[in-house]
Coordinates of C-alpha atoms and ligand atoms in Angstrom, one line a residue:
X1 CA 3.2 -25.0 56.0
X2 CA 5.8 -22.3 54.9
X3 CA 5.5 -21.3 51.4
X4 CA 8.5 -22.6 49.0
X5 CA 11.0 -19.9 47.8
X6 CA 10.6 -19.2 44.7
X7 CA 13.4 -20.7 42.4
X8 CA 15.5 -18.7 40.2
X9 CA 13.3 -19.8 37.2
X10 CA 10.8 -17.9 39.3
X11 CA 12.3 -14.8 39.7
X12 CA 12.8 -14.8 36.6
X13 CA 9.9 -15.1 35.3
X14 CA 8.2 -12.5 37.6
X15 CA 11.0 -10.5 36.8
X16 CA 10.6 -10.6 33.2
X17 CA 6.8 -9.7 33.3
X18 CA 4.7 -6.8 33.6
X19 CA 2.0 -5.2 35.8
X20 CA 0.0 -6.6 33.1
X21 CA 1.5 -9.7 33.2
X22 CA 2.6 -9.3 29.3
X23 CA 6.3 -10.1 28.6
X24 CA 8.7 -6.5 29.9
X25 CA 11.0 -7.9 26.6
X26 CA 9.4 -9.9 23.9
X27 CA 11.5 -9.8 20.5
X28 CA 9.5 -8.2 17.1
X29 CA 9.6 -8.6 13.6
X30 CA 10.1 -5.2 12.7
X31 CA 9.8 -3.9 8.9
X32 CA 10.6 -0.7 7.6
X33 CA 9.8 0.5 4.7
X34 CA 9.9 3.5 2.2
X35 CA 11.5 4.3 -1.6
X36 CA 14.5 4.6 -2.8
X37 CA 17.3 7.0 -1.1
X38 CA 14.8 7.4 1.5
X39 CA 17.5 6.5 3.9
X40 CA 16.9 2.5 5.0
X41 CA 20.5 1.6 4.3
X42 CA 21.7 4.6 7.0
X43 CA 18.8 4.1 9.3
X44 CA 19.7 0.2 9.6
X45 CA 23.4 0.8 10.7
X46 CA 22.1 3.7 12.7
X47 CA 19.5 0.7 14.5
X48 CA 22.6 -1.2 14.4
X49 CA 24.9 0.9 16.2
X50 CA 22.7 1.9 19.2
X51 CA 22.1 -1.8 19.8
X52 CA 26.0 -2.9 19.9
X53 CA 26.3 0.2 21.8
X54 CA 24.1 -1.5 24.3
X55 CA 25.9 -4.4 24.8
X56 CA 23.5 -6.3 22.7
X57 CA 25.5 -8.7 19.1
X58 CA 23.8 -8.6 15.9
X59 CA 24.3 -9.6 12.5
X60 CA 23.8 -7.7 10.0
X61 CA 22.4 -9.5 6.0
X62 CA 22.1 -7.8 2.6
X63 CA 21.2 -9.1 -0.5
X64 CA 22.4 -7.3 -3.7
X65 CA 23.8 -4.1 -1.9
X66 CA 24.6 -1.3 -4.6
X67 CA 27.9 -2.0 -3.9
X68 CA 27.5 -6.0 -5.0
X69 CA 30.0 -6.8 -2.6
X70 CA 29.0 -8.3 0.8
X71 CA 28.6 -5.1 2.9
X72 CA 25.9 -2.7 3.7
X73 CA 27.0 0.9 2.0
X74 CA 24.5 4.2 2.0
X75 CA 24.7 7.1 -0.1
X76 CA 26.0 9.1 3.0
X77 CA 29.1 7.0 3.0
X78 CA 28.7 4.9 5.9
X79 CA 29.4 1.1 5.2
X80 CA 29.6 -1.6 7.1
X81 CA 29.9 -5.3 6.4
X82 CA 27.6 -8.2 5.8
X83 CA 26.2 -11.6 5.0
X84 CA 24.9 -11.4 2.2
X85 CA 21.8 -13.6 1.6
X86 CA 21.2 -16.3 -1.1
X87 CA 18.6 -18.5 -2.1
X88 CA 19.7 -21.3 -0.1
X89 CA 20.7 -19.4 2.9
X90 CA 18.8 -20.3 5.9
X91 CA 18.6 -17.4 8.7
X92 CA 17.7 -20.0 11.2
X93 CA 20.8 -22.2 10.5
X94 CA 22.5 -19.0 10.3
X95 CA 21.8 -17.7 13.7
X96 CA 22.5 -21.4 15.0
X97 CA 25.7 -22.1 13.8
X98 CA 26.5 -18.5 15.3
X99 CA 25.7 -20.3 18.7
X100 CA 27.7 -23.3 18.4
X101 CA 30.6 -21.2 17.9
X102 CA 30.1 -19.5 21.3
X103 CA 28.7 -16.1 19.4
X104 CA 25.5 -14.6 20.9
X105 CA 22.8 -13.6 18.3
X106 CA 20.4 -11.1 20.0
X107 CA 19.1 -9.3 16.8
X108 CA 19.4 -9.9 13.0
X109 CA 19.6 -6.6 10.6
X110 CA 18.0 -7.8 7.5
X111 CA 18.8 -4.7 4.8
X112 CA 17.3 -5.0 1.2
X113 CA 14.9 -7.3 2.6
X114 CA 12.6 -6.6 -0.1
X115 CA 14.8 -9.1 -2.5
X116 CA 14.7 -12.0 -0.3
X117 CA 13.1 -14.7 -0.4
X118 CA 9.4 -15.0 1.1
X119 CA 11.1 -18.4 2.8
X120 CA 13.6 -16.1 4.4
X121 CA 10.6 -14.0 6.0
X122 CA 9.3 -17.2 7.4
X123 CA 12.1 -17.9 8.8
X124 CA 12.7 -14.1 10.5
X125 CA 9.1 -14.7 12.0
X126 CA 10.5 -17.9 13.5
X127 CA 13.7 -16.6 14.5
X128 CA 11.3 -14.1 16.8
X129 CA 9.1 -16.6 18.2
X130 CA 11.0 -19.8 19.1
X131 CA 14.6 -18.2 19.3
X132 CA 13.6 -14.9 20.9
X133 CA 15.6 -12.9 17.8
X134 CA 14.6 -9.4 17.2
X135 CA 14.9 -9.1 13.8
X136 CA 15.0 -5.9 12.3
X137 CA 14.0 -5.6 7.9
X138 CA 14.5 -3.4 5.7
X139 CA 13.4 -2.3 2.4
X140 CA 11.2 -1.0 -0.6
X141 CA 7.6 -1.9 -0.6
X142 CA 7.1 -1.9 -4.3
X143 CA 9.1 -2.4 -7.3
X144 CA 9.4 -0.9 -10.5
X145 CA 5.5 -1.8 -11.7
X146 CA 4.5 -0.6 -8.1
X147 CA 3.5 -3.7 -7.6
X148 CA 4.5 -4.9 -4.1
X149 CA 7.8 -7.3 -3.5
X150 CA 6.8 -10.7 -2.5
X151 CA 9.0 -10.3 0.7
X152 CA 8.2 -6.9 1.4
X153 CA 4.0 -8.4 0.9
X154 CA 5.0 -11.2 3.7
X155 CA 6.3 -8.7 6.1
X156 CA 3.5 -6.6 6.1
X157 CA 1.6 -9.8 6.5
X158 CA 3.8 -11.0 9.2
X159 CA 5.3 -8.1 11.0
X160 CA 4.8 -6.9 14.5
X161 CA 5.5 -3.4 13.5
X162 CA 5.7 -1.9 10.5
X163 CA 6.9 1.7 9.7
X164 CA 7.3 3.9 6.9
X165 CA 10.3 5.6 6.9
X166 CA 9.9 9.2 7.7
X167 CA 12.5 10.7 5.5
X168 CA 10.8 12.5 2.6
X169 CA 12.1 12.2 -1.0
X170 CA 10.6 14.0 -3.3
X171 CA 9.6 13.7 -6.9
X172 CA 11.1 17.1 -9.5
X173 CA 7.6 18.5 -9.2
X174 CA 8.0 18.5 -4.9
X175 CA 5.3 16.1 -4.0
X176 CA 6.0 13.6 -1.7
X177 CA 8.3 10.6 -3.6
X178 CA 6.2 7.3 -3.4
X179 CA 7.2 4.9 -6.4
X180 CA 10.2 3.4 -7.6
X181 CA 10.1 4.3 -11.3
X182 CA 12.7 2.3 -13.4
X183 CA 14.1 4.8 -15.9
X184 CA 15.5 2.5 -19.5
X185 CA 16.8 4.9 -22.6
X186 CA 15.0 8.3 -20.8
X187 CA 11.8 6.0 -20.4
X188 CA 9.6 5.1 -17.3
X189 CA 9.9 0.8 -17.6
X190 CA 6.4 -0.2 -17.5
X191 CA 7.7 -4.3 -17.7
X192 CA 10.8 -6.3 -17.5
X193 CA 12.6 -8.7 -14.6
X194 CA 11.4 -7.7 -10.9
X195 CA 14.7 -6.7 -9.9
X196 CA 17.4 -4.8 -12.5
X197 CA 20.5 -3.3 -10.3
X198 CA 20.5 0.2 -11.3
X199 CA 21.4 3.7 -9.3
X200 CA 19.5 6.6 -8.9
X201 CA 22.2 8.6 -10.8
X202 CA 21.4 9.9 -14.2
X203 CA 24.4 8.4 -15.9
X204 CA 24.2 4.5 -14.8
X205 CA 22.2 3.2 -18.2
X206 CA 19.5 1.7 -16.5
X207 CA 18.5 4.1 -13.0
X208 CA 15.8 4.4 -11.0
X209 CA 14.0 8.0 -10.0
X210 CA 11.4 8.5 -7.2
X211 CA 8.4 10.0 -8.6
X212 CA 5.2 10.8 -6.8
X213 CA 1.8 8.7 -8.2
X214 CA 0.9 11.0 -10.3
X215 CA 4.0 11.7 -12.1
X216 CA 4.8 7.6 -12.1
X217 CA 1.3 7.3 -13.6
X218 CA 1.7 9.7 -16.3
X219 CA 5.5 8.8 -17.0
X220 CA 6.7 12.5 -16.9
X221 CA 10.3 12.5 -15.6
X222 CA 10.4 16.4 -15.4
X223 CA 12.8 18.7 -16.6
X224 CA 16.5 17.4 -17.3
X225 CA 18.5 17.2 -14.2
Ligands
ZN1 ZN1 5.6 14.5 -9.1

């Protein structure tokens, strides 16, 4: 007895494996990571742009952007704009409601993700699994007591990949800039509220300066800029 064609579902499915049999495309939770002005903002546009370039639609979500406005901005100048997530926002409603309006969703830019919720992480790792959404975060690992972000602790929990970004800042003293030092009245902060909007310029009242461990432990801020 002849062998039944394969059906388009099939095909398809042979087509979208492997030698290996693994999935060719499977979407990733993808988080990367690294201080202040080490470049996330720039690199997630960057991600951004090559993937609209490819045909592919995206969103792109902030939450409490330097700009406080509902956009994506870097300190290069590039800006772009953006949902900007609150508590009650839910990514998988989001990305649904984009699909009942006709408006593919293949990828979710998640900048800042560090000050979202650990709900909204959840819902990024079920936005890859059951909707097949690469979703791409952003943000600082650790906060002003170098003590990790609750988000930014569930992506590194959760993620498929995670990456440090490999674009050095560096402390005064030129070591390698690891912590997020919260600078109040010429002081390094050692407590206060998780997240205080500040720059990293010396005239914004309360600003934030990258300093390596050593100088973060000792407090030293080095010589006036
Ligand atoms: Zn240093």
């Amino acid at each position: 007895m002849a062998r039944p064609l394969a059906g388009p579902d099939d095909v398809g499915c042979a087509a979208a494996r492997g030698v290996d049999g693994r999935p060719l495309h499977a979407a990733a939770l993808r988080f990367f990571w690294g201080p202040m002005d080490c470049g996330k903002s720039t690199m997630a546009l960057q991600m951004n742009y090559n993937h609209a370039r490819q045909g592919r639609r995206g969103l792109v979500t902030t939450r409490i952007d330097r700009s406080l406005g509902p956009q994506v901005t870097t300190r290069i100048g590039l800006s772009h704009t953006a949902i900007e997530v609150t508590d009650d926002l839910d990514l998988r409603a989001l990305v649904r409601g984009r699909w009942d309006e006709g408006v593919r969703v293949d990828y979710l830019i998640c900048d800042e993700a560090s000050f979202y919720t650990v709900a909204h992480v959840e819902q990024m790792a079920e936005l890859v699994d059951s909707y097949d959404v690469d979703v791409y975060a952003f943000g600082l690992a650790t906060d002003f007591r170098s003590c990790l972000f609750p988000a930014a602790q569930r992506l590194f929990e959760l993620a498929d990949e995670v990456a440090r970004i490999q674009v050095e800042v560096l402390c005064w003293c030129g070591r390698e800039g690891l912590l997020n030092a919260r600078v109040v009245d010429g002081r390094v902060a050692r407590e206060g509220a998780q997240v205080v909007i500040g720059d990293t310029v010396d005239t914004a009242e309360v600003r934030y300066q990258v300093l390596c461990r050593r100088h973060y432990r000792s407090g030293d801020l080095g010589p006036r800029r």
